[in-house]
Amino acid sequence: MKDNYEDRIRCPRLMQRVTSPQEAASWIRDGMTVGMSGFTRAGDAKALPAALAERARHEPLRITLLTGASLGNDTDKLLTEAGALARRMPFQADPVLRAAINRGEVMYIDQHLSETVETLRSRQMKPVDVAIIEAVAITESGAIIPTTSVGNSASFAILADKVIVEINLSQTPDLEGLHDIWIPKARPTREALPVVSVDQRVGVPYIDIPFEKIVAVVITDQVDSTSSIQPPDSETAAIAGHLVKFFENEIEAGRLTRRLLPLQAGIGTIANAVMAGFADSPFEHLTMYSEVLQDSTFDLFDAGKLDYASGSSITLSPSKSAQVFGDFGRYKDRLVLRPQEVSNHPEAIRRLGIIAINTALEADIYGNVNSTHVLGTHMMNGIGGSGDFARNAYLSVFATKSIAKGGKVSSIVPMVTHVDHTEHDVDIIVTELGLADLRGLAPRERADVIIANCVAAPYQDMLREYVAEAKQRGGHTPHVLEKAFDWHNRYRETGSMLPAA
């Protein structure tokens, strides 16, 4: 084994701290707060969580777990089933953990992804006791070179009392040099974030910590989980087509050029498919300033449309992962991975003029968007970074298919049951049926435009009837409060938002 990893651990004194996952896990005790690498199934620790789950099955061990975003390799599932999670933040996407959250067994804090380490840094929450960070290598001075994500890893390692490093031999050494680690100074005299272009590097390519903080090094060779993104379908292609046409009109009006502005795309099938649709668009020399670099990022590189991409992680489908990491040198000079407090920084988003494209669970007739809660109560995944971008973007776009559950659910409703993004932060709503440009419109005008362009039959007529009655009641934002959630109640009781025939 030594021959396989000795060139990855360049600090000789750390060679003595190579140990098993089980021995390393002994540094973590009941009640601790653990910061773990990982952002949307990429760059997550793999051996240590499994060892923790095994311990939790046989002894009292419940921790607060902080990550960058969601984890892969069924880590959240394993820890939940073992009873190891008392508290979880700021994002998750595991069905088993989701069910435990909705039963009240795990306390979940759904947080804007740019804010987690800010609350740690300002001591507004319990400090991190132990950080567990996946790395491709450790430098001569003990600095950590991350793998396929940065997320919150840098700040976890800097702020934690102790650090455990997982050296993952399955991660290509070519990842070294990909990262740009910049950490803001303390408030209230913090300097400005110096990122003024997508391709600018402002930090260092490693996480700089004293090597003495590293109490254990574990060797692993387990690959990242791949994404489960579905290929584009006719509806997502239609959504992409509406957006392409909209941007063409913006160019004709002189508000954009064919380079557009830096693009951000949320995670998931719809956002990825929309971005992939730009491959056949007239746009050129595009850039991305986003969180997760998905398949569509590399499709756009291969199509000659994309010049540069900045993100916090790389999460790919199995086939795309094999292609990209099998020829990583082809892309590396056009990529950078940053801490999520930089990739999602409001200052950079507003300065660069990001075009943000995110996904809605549901939107209402005035443009309020629910990204997180089913029927207003049950958590799906979390707000992620969508709020960071929506509030500060040059253009804030939310995309969704107009119906779900075979037509039994309308994605456009009279009133959303949970508000993640208020009407003030939403510029565009787009479904496969059409696009509603909400800029400069008052609430009554917004309702008319959304219903006319984005709503499927027969929900379109149902919404028109609702708005007509609401307008008779009066108000700047007319509603019939006693009927605002009739559709949701009907779905809960009958399994469909449609009235009985």
mmCIF file with all atom_site columns, N, CA, C and O in Angstrom, residues 397-443:
data_model
loop_
_atom_site.group_PDB
_atom_site.id
_atom_site.type_symbol
_atom_site.label_atom_id
_atom_site.label_alt_id
_atom_site.label_comp_id
_atom_site.label_asym_id
_atom_site.label_entity_id
_atom_site.label_seq_id
_atom_site.pdbx_PDB_ins_code
_atom_site.Cartn_x
_atom_site.Cartn_y
_atom_site.Cartn_z
_atom_site.occupancy
_atom_site.B_iso_or_equiv
_atom_site.pdbx_formal_charge
_atom_site.auth_seq_id
_atom_site.auth_comp_id
_atom_site.auth_asym_id
_atom_site.auth_atom_id
_atom_site.pdbx_PDB_model_num
ATOM 1   N N  . VAL A 1 397 ? -33.872 33.438 -13.205 1.00 0.00 ? 397 VAL A N  1
ATOM 2   C CA . VAL A 1 397 ? -34.797 32.588 -13.952 1.00 0.00 ? 397 VAL A CA 1
ATOM 3   C C  . VAL A 1 397 ? -35.141 31.361 -13.110 1.00 0.00 ? 397 VAL A C  1
ATOM 4   O O  . VAL A 1 397 ? -34.244 30.725 -12.538 1.00 0.00 ? 397 VAL A O  1
ATOM 5   N N  . PHE A 1 398 ? -36.422 31.016 -13.046 1.00 0.00 ? 398 PHE A N  1
ATOM 6   C CA . PHE A 1 398 ? -36.835 29.761 -12.429 1.00 0.00 ? 398 PHE A CA 1
ATOM 7   C C  . PHE A 1 398 ? -37.593 28.935 -13.459 1.00 0.00 ? 398 PHE A C  1
ATOM 8   O O  . PHE A 1 398 ? -38.545 29.421 -14.085 1.00 0.00 ? 398 PHE A O  1
ATOM 9   N N  . ALA A 1 399 ? -37.146 27.702 -13.612 1.00 0.00 ? 399 ALA A N  1
ATOM 10  C CA . ALA A 1 399 ? -37.712 26.794 -14.610 1.00 0.00 ? 399 ALA A CA 1
ATOM 11  C C  . ALA A 1 399 ? -38.405 25.625 -13.926 1.00 0.00 ? 399 ALA A C  1
ATOM 12  O O  . ALA A 1 399 ? -37.946 25.132 -12.888 1.00 0.00 ? 399 ALA A O  1
ATOM 13  N N  . THR A 1 400 ? -39.501 25.179 -14.493 1.00 0.00 ? 400 THR A N  1
ATOM 14  C CA . THR A 1 400 ? -40.201 24.002 -14.000 1.00 0.00 ? 400 THR A CA 1
ATOM 15  C C  . THR A 1 400 ? -41.107 23.480 -15.112 1.00 0.00 ? 400 THR A C  1
ATOM 16  O O  . THR A 1 400 ? -41.547 24.246 -15.975 1.00 0.00 ? 400 THR A O  1
ATOM 17  N N  . LYS A 1 401 ? -41.369 22.202 -15.104 1.00 0.00 ? 401 LYS A N  1
ATOM 18  C CA . LYS A 1 401 ? -42.416 21.687 -15.976 1.00 0.00 ? 401 LYS A CA 1
ATOM 19  C C  . LYS A 1 401 ? -43.762 22.153 -15.423 1.00 0.00 ? 401 LYS A C  1
ATOM 20  O O  . LYS A 1 401 ? -43.941 22.294 -14.220 1.00 0.00 ? 401 LYS A O  1
ATOM 21  N N  . SER A 1 402 ? -44.708 22.385 -16.309 1.00 0.00 ? 402 SER A N  1
ATOM 22  C CA . SER A 1 402 ? -45.971 23.004 -15.888 1.00 0.00 ? 402 SER A CA 1
ATOM 23  C C  . SER A 1 402 ? -46.815 22.082 -15.026 1.00 0.00 ? 402 SER A C  1
ATOM 24  O O  . SER A 1 402 ? -47.613 22.558 -14.200 1.00 0.00 ? 402 SER A O  1
ATOM 25  N N  . ILE A 1 403 ? -46.671 20.780 -15.188 1.00 0.00 ? 403 ILE A N  1
ATOM 26  C CA . ILE A 1 403 ? -47.450 19.813 -14.410 1.00 0.00 ? 403 ILE A CA 1
ATOM 27  C C  . ILE A 1 403 ? -46.535 18.702 -13.909 1.00 0.00 ? 403 ILE A C  1
ATOM 28  O O  . ILE A 1 403 ? -45.431 18.490 -14.426 1.00 0.00 ? 403 ILE A O  1
ATOM 29  N N  . ALA A 1 404 ? -47.014 17.992 -12.896 1.00 0.00 ? 404 ALA A N  1
ATOM 30  C CA . ALA A 1 404 ? -46.319 16.828 -12.356 1.00 0.00 ? 404 ALA A CA 1
ATOM 31  C C  . ALA A 1 404 ? -47.347 15.751 -12.032 1.00 0.00 ? 404 ALA A C  1
ATOM 32  O O  . ALA A 1 404 ? -48.557 15.983 -12.102 1.00 0.00 ? 404 ALA A O  1
ATOM 33  N N  . LYS A 1 405 ? -46.835 14.583 -11.686 1.00 0.00 ? 405 LYS A N  1
ATOM 34  C CA . LYS A 1 405 ? -47.706 13.462 -11.297 1.00 0.00 ? 405 LYS A CA 1
ATOM 35  C C  . LYS A 1 405 ? -48.752 13.163 -12.357 1.00 0.00 ? 405 LYS A C  1
ATOM 36  O O  . LYS A 1 405 ? -49.940 12.952 -12.074 1.00 0.00 ? 405 LYS A O  1
ATOM 37  N N  . GLY A 1 406 ? -48.298 13.164 -13.624 1.00 0.00 ? 406 GLY A N  1
ATOM 38  C CA . GLY A 1 406 ? -49.205 12.826 -14.709 1.00 0.00 ? 406 GLY A CA 1
ATOM 39  C C  . GLY A 1 406 ? -50.336 13.807 -14.897 1.00 0.00 ? 406 GLY A C  1
ATOM 40  O O  . GLY A 1 406 ? -51.407 13.428 -15.380 1.00 0.00 ? 406 GLY A O  1
ATOM 41  N N  . GLY A 1 407 ? -50.116 15.056 -14.520 1.00 0.00 ? 407 GLY A N  1
ATOM 42  C CA . GLY A 1 407 ? -51.150 16.080 -14.674 1.00 0.00 ? 407 GLY A CA 1
ATOM 43  C C  . GLY A 1 407 ? -51.985 16.297 -13.438 1.00 0.00 ? 407 GLY A C  1
ATOM 44  O O  . GLY A 1 407 ? -52.842 17.188 -13.412 1.00 0.00 ? 407 GLY A O  1
ATOM 45  N N  . LYS A 1 408 ? -51.741 15.533 -12.385 1.00 0.00 ? 408 LYS A N  1
ATOM 46  C CA . LYS A 1 408 ? -52.528 15.680 -11.160 1.00 0.00 ? 408 LYS A CA 1
ATOM 47  C C  . LYS A 1 408 ? -52.067 16.858 -10.306 1.00 0.00 ? 408 LYS A C  1
ATOM 48  O O  . LYS A 1 408 ? -52.756 17.244 -9.361  1.00 0.00 ? 408 LYS A O  1
ATOM 49  N N  . VAL A 1 409 ? -50.916 17.399 -10.637 1.00 0.00 ? 409 VAL A N  1
ATOM 50  C CA . VAL A 1 409 ? -50.368 18.535 -9.893  1.00 0.00 ? 409 VAL A CA 1
ATOM 51  C C  . VAL A 1 409 ? -49.994 19.621 -10.888 1.00 0.00 ? 409 VAL A C  1
ATOM 52  O O  . VAL A 1 409 ? -49.345 19.351 -11.906 1.00 0.00 ? 409 VAL A O  1
ATOM 53  N N  . SER A 1 410 ? -50.395 20.848 -10.586 1.00 0.00 ? 410 SER A N  1
ATOM 54  C CA . SER A 1 410 ? -49.943 21.994 -11.361 1.00 0.00 ? 410 SER A CA 1
ATOM 55  C C  . SER A 1 410 ? -48.762 22.628 -10.639 1.00 0.00 ? 410 SER A C  1
ATOM 56  O O  . SER A 1 410 ? -48.792 22.820 -9.418  1.00 0.00 ? 410 SER A O  1
ATOM 57  N N  . SER A 1 411 ? -47.708 22.955 -11.390 1.00 0.00 ? 411 SER A N  1
ATOM 58  C CA . SER A 1 411 ? -46.548 23.615 -10.793 1.00 0.00 ? 411 SER A CA 1
ATOM 59  C C  . SER A 1 411 ? -46.783 25.103 -10.590 1.00 0.00 ? 411 SER A C  1
ATOM 60  O O  . SER A 1 411 ? -46.006 25.759 -9.897  1.00 0.00 ? 411 SER A O  1
ATOM 61  N N  . ILE A 1 412 ? -47.826 25.650 -11.190 1.00 0.00 ? 412 ILE A N  1
ATOM 62  C CA . ILE A 1 412 ? -48.221 27.040 -10.964 1.00 0.00 ? 412 ILE A CA 1
ATOM 63  C C  . ILE A 1 412 ? -49.528 27.013 -10.191 1.00 0.00 ? 412 ILE A C  1
ATOM 64  O O  . ILE A 1 412 ? -50.514 26.432 -10.639 1.00 0.00 ? 412 ILE A O  1
ATOM 65  N N  . VAL A 1 413 ? -49.535 27.631 -9.011  1.00 0.00 ? 413 VAL A N  1
ATOM 66  C CA . VAL A 1 413 ? -50.660 27.532 -8.085  1.00 0.00 ? 413 VAL A CA 1
ATOM 67  C C  . VAL A 1 413 ? -51.097 28.933 -7.647  1.00 0.00 ? 413 VAL A C  1
ATOM 68  O O  . VAL A 1 413 ? -50.376 29.910 -7.877  1.00 0.00 ? 413 VAL A O  1
ATOM 69  N N  . PRO A 1 414 ? -52.266 29.045 -7.016  1.00 0.00 ? 414 PRO A N  1
ATOM 70  C CA . PRO A 1 414 ? -52.677 30.367 -6.548  1.00 0.00 ? 414 PRO A CA 1
ATOM 71  C C  . PRO A 1 414 ? -51.706 30.979 -5.540  1.00 0.00 ? 414 PRO A C  1
ATOM 72  O O  . PRO A 1 414 ? -51.365 32.157 -5.619  1.00 0.00 ? 414 PRO A O  1
ATOM 73  N N  . MET A 1 415 ? -51.259 30.179 -4.578  1.00 0.00 ? 415 MET A N  1
ATOM 74  C CA . MET A 1 415 ? -50.316 30.664 -3.572  1.00 0.00 ? 415 MET A CA 1
ATOM 75  C C  . MET A 1 415 ? -49.385 29.509 -3.195  1.00 0.00 ? 415 MET A C  1
ATOM 76  O O  . MET A 1 415 ? -49.860 28.402 -2.903  1.00 0.00 ? 415 MET A O  1
ATOM 77  N N  . VAL A 1 416 ? -48.082 29.738 -3.245  1.00 0.00 ? 416 VAL A N  1
ATOM 78  C CA . VAL A 1 416 ? -47.144 28.679 -2.855  1.00 0.00 ? 416 VAL A CA 1
ATOM 79  C C  . VAL A 1 416 ? -47.291 28.399 -1.368  1.00 0.00 ? 416 VAL A C  1
ATOM 80  O O  . VAL A 1 416 ? -47.566 29.296 -0.558  1.00 0.00 ? 416 VAL A O  1
ATOM 81  N N  . THR A 1 417 ? -47.094 27.153 -0.992  1.00 0.00 ? 417 THR A N  1
ATOM 82  C CA . THR A 1 417 ? -47.264 26.754 0.409   1.00 0.00 ? 417 THR A CA 1
ATOM 83  C C  . THR A 1 417 ? -46.021 27.037 1.243   1.00 0.00 ? 417 THR A C  1
ATOM 84  O O  . THR A 1 417 ? -46.062 26.906 2.475   1.00 0.00 ? 417 THR A O  1
ATOM 85  N N  . HIS A 1 418 ? -44.934 27.381 0.610   1.00 0.00 ? 418 HIS A N  1
ATOM 86  C CA . HIS A 1 418 ? -43.714 27.771 1.306   1.00 0.00 ? 418 HIS A CA 1
ATOM 87  C C  . HIS A 1 418 ? -42.956 28.703 0.366   1.00 0.00 ? 418 HIS A C  1
ATOM 88  O O  . HIS A 1 418 ? -42.843 28.411 -0.829  1.00 0.00 ? 418 HIS A O  1
ATOM 89  N N  . VAL A 1 419 ? -42.442 29.804 0.888   1.00 0.00 ? 419 VAL A N  1
ATOM 90  C CA . VAL A 1 419 ? -41.748 30.775 0.045   1.00 0.00 ? 419 VAL A CA 1
ATOM 91  C C  . VAL A 1 419 ? -40.247 30.719 0.317   1.00 0.00 ? 419 VAL A C  1
ATOM 92  O O  . VAL A 1 419 ? -39.795 31.019 1.422   1.00 0.00 ? 419 VAL A O  1
ATOM 93  N N  . ASP A 1 420 ? -39.500 30.328 -0.700  1.00 0.00 ? 420 ASP A N  1
ATOM 94  C CA . ASP A 1 420 ? -38.040 30.402 -0.635  1.00 0.00 ? 420 ASP A CA 1
ATOM 95  C C  . ASP A 1 420 ? -37.514 31.632 -1.350  1.00 0.00 ? 420 ASP A C  1
ATOM 96  O O  . ASP A 1 420 ? -36.517 32.214 -0.936  1.00 0.00 ? 420 ASP A O  1
ATOM 97  N N  . HIS A 1 421 ? -38.185 32.010 -2.443  1.00 0.00 ? 421 HIS A N  1
ATOM 98  C CA . HIS A 1 421 ? -37.765 33.164 -3.244  1.00 0.00 ? 421 HIS A CA 1
ATOM 99  C C  . HIS A 1 421 ? -38.996 34.029 -3.466  1.00 0.00 ? 421 HIS A C  1
ATOM 100 O O  . HIS A 1 421 ? -39.963 33.601 -4.106  1.00 0.00 ? 421 HIS A O  1
ATOM 101 N N  . THR A 1 422 ? -38.963 35.228 -2.927  1.00 0.00 ? 422 THR A N  1
ATOM 102 C CA . THR A 1 422 ? -40.130 36.091 -3.066  1.00 0.00 ? 422 THR A CA 1
ATOM 103 C C  . THR A 1 422 ? -40.216 36.643 -4.481  1.00 0.00 ? 422 THR A C  1
ATOM 104 O O  . THR A 1 422 ? -39.249 36.600 -5.253  1.00 0.00 ? 422 THR A O  1
ATOM 105 N N  . GLU A 1 423 ? -41.382 37.181 -4.795  1.00 0.00 ? 423 GLU A N  1
ATOM 106 C CA . GLU A 1 423 ? -41.612 37.776 -6.113  1.00 0.00 ? 423 GLU A CA 1
ATOM 107 C C  . GLU A 1 423 ? -40.584 38.853 -6.445  1.00 0.00 ? 423 GLU A C  1
ATOM 108 O O  . GLU A 1 423 ? -40.299 39.112 -7.613  1.00 0.00 ? 423 GLU A O  1
ATOM 109 N N  . HIS A 1 424 ? -39.982 39.462 -5.433  1.00 0.00 ? 424 HIS A N  1
ATOM 110 C CA . HIS A 1 424 ? -39.015 40.539 -5.648  1.00 0.00 ? 424 HIS A CA 1
ATOM 111 C C  . HIS A 1 424 ? -37.713 40.031 -6.256  1.00 0.00 ? 424 HIS A C  1
ATOM 112 O O  . HIS A 1 424 ? -36.945 40.814 -6.815  1.00 0.00 ? 424 HIS A O  1
ATOM 113 N N  . ASP A 1 425 ? -37.458 38.723 -6.120  1.00 0.00 ? 425 ASP A N  1
ATOM 114 C CA . ASP A 1 425 ? -36.198 38.139 -6.575  1.00 0.00 ? 425 ASP A CA 1
ATOM 115 C C  . ASP A 1 425 ? -36.363 37.270 -7.816  1.00 0.00 ? 425 ASP A C  1
ATOM 116 O O  . ASP A 1 425 ? -35.425 36.576 -8.206  1.00 0.00 ? 425 ASP A O  1
ATOM 117 N N  . VAL A 1 426 ? -37.528 37.283 -8.433  1.00 0.00 ? 426 VAL A N  1
ATOM 118 C CA . VAL A 1 426 ? -37.811 36.393 -9.568  1.00 0.00 ? 426 VAL A CA 1
ATOM 119 C C  . VAL A 1 426 ? -38.133 37.248 -10.790 1.00 0.00 ? 426 VAL A C  1
ATOM 120 O O  . VAL A 1 426 ? -39.115 37.992 -10.797 1.00 0.00 ? 426 VAL A O  1
ATOM 121 N N  . ASP A 1 427 ? -37.309 37.133 -11.820 1.00 0.00 ? 427 ASP A N  1
ATOM 122 C CA . ASP A 1 427 ? -37.502 37.909 -13.047 1.00 0.00 ? 427 ASP A CA 1
ATOM 123 C C  . ASP A 1 427 ? -38.235 37.136 -14.132 1.00 0.00 ? 427 ASP A C  1
ATOM 124 O O  . ASP A 1 427 ? -39.030 37.706 -14.878 1.00 0.00 ? 427 ASP A O  1
ATOM 125 N N  . ILE A 1 428 ? -37.924 35.842 -14.229 1.00 0.00 ? 428 ILE A N  1
ATOM 126 C CA . ILE A 1 428 ? -38.453 35.022 -15.323 1.00 0.00 ? 428 ILE A CA 1
ATOM 127 C C  . ILE A 1 428 ? -38.966 33.708 -14.750 1.00 0.00 ? 428 ILE A C  1
ATOM 128 O O  . ILE A 1 428 ? -38.279 33.057 -13.952 1.00 0.00 ? 428 ILE A O  1
ATOM 129 N N  . ILE A 1 429 ? -40.162 33.295 -15.167 1.00 0.00 ? 429 ILE A N  1
ATOM 130 C CA . ILE A 1 429 ? -40.641 31.935 -14.924 1.00 0.00 ? 429 ILE A CA 1
ATOM 131 C C  . ILE A 1 429 ? -40.862 31.289 -16.281 1.00 0.00 ? 429 ILE A C  1
ATOM 132 O O  . ILE A 1 429 ? -41.476 31.892 -17.172 1.00 0.00 ? 429 ILE A O  1
ATOM 133 N N  . VAL A 1 430 ? -40.347 30.080 -16.438 1.00 0.00 ? 430 VAL A N  1
ATOM 134 C CA . VAL A 1 430 ? -40.455 29.411 -17.729 1.00 0.00 ? 430 VAL A CA 1
ATOM 135 C C  . VAL A 1 430 ? -40.843 27.952 -17.517 1.00 0.00 ? 430 VAL A C  1
ATOM 136 O O  . VAL A 1 430 ? -40.318 27.266 -16.637 1.00 0.00 ? 430 VAL A O  1
ATOM 137 N N  . THR A 1 431 ? -41.820 27.506 -18.284 1.00 0.00 ? 431 THR A N  1
ATOM 138 C CA . THR A 1 431 ? -42.190 26.099 -18.357 1.00 0.00 ? 431 THR A CA 1
ATOM 139 C C  . THR A 1 431 ? -42.068 25.661 -19.816 1.00 0.00 ? 431 THR A C  1
ATOM 140 O O  . THR A 1 431 ? -41.697 26.451 -20.690 1.00 0.00 ? 431 THR A O  1
ATOM 141 N N  . GLU A 1 432 ? -42.404 24.409 -20.073 1.00 0.00 ? 432 GLU A N  1
ATOM 142 C CA . GLU A 1 432 ? -42.347 23.934 -21.460 1.00 0.00 ? 432 GLU A CA 1
ATOM 143 C C  . GLU A 1 432 ? -43.372 24.659 -22.338 1.00 0.00 ? 432 GLU A C  1
ATOM 144 O O  . GLU A 1 432 ? -43.245 24.668 -23.579 1.00 0.00 ? 432 GLU A O  1
ATOM 145 N N  . LEU A 1 433 ? -44.369 25.279 -21.726 1.00 0.00 ? 433 LEU A N  1
ATOM 146 C CA . LEU A 1 433 ? -45.416 25.948 -22.491 1.00 0.00 ? 433 LEU A CA 1
ATOM 147 C C  . LEU A 1 433 ? -45.046 27.357 -22.915 1.00 0.00 ? 433 LEU A C  1
ATOM 148 O O  . LEU A 1 433 ? -45.568 27.874 -23.908 1.00 0.00 ? 433 LEU A O  1
ATOM 149 N N  . GLY A 1 434 ? -44.182 28.013 -22.143 1.00 0.00 ? 434 GLY A N  1
ATOM 150 C CA . GLY A 1 434 ? -43.830 29.376 -22.488 1.00 0.00 ? 434 GLY A CA 1
ATOM 151 C C  . GLY A 1 434 ? -43.056 30.060 -21.381 1.00 0.00 ? 434 GLY A C  1
ATOM 152 O O  . GLY A 1 434 ? -42.728 29.450 -20.345 1.00 0.00 ? 434 GLY A O  1
ATOM 153 N N  . LEU A 1 435 ? -42.786 31.333 -21.605 1.00 0.00 ? 435 LEU A N  1
ATOM 154 C CA . LEU A 1 435 ? -41.949 32.114 -20.689 1.00 0.00 ? 435 LEU A CA 1
ATOM 155 C C  . LEU A 1 435 ? -42.687 33.369 -20.264 1.00 0.00 ? 435 LEU A C  1
ATOM 156 O O  . LEU A 1 435 ? -43.281 34.072 -21.096 1.00 0.00 ? 435 LEU A O  1
ATOM 157 N N  . ALA A 1 436 ? -42.645 33.656 -18.966 1.00 0.00 ? 436 ALA A N  1
ATOM 158 C CA . ALA A 1 436 ? -43.244 34.867 -18.409 1.00 0.00 ? 436 ALA A CA 1
ATOM 159 C C  . ALA A 1 436 ? -42.136 35.806 -17.973 1.00 0.00 ? 436 ALA A C  1
ATOM 160 O O  . ALA A 1 436 ? -41.381 35.489 -17.046 1.00 0.00 ? 436 ALA A O  1
ATOM 161 N N  . ASP A 1 437 ? -42.021 36.939 -18.642 1.00 0.00 ? 437 ASP A N  1
ATOM 162 C CA . ASP A 1 437 ? -41.047 37.975 -18.293 1.00 0.00 ? 437 ASP A CA 1
ATOM 163 C C  . ASP A 1 437 ? -41.741 38.922 -17.308 1.00 0.00 ? 437 ASP A C  1
ATOM 164 O O  . ASP A 1 437 ? -42.644 39.672 -17.676 1.00 0.00 ? 437 ASP A O  1
ATOM 165 N N  . LEU A 1 438 ? -41.310 38.878 -16.054 1.00 0.00 ? 438 LEU A N  1
ATOM 166 C CA . LEU A 1 438 ? -41.999 39.591 -14.986 1.00 0.00 ? 438 LEU A CA 1
ATOM 167 C C  . LEU A 1 438 ? -41.367 40.937 -14.654 1.00 0.00 ? 438 LEU A C  1
ATOM 168 O O  . LEU A 1 438 ? -41.861 41.648 -13.772 1.00 0.00 ? 438 LEU A O  1
ATOM 169 N N  . ARG A 1 439 ? -40.327 41.309 -15.366 1.00 0.00 ? 439 ARG A N  1
ATOM 170 C CA . ARG A 1 439 ? -39.625 42.549 -15.048 1.00 0.00 ? 439 ARG A CA 1
ATOM 171 C C  . ARG A 1 439 ? -40.543 43.757 -15.276 1.00 0.00 ? 439 ARG A C  1
ATOM 172 O O  . ARG A 1 439 ? -41.190 43.882 -16.311 1.00 0.00 ? 439 ARG A O  1
ATOM 173 N N  . GLY A 1 440 ? -40.567 44.617 -14.281 1.00 0.00 ? 440 GLY A N  1
ATOM 174 C CA . GLY A 1 440 ? -41.326 45.860 -14.412 1.00 0.00 ? 440 GLY A CA 1
ATOM 175 C C  . GLY A 1 440 ? -42.818 45.718 -14.306 1.00 0.00 ? 440 GLY A C  1
ATOM 176 O O  . GLY A 1 440 ? -43.550 46.677 -14.602 1.00 0.00 ? 440 GLY A O  1
ATOM 177 N N  . LEU A 1 441 ? -43.295 44.541 -13.870 1.00 0.00 ? 441 LEU A N  1
ATOM 178 C CA . LEU A 1 441 ? -44.739 44.325 -13.792 1.00 0.00 ? 441 LEU A CA 1
ATOM 179 C C  . LEU A 1 441 ? -45.219 44.375 -12.348 1.00 0.00 ? 441 LEU A C  1
ATOM 180 O O  . LEU A 1 441 ? -44.563 43.862 -11.431 1.00 0.00 ? 441 LEU A O  1
ATOM 181 N N  . ALA A 1 442 ? -46.380 44.962 -12.131 1.00 0.00 ? 442 ALA A N  1
ATOM 182 C CA . ALA A 1 442 ? -47.043 44.939 -10.840 1.00 0.00 ? 442 ALA A CA 1
ATOM 183 C C  . ALA A 1 442 ? -47.677 43.572 -10.629 1.00 0.00 ? 442 ALA A C  1
ATOM 184 O O  . ALA A 1 442 ? -47.848 42.796 -11.582 1.00 0.00 ? 442 ALA A O  1
ATOM 185 N N  . PRO A 1 443 ? -48.038 43.218 -9.380  1.00 0.00 ? 443 PRO A N  1
ATOM 186 C CA . PRO A 1 443 ? -48.589 41.885 -9.129  1.00 0.00 ? 443 PRO A CA 1
ATOM 187 C C  . PRO A 1 443 ? -49.754 41.487 -10.026 1.00 0.00 ? 443 PRO A C  1
ATOM 188 O O  . PRO A 1 443 ? -49.791 40.362 -10.545 1.00 0.00 ? 443 PRO A O  1
#
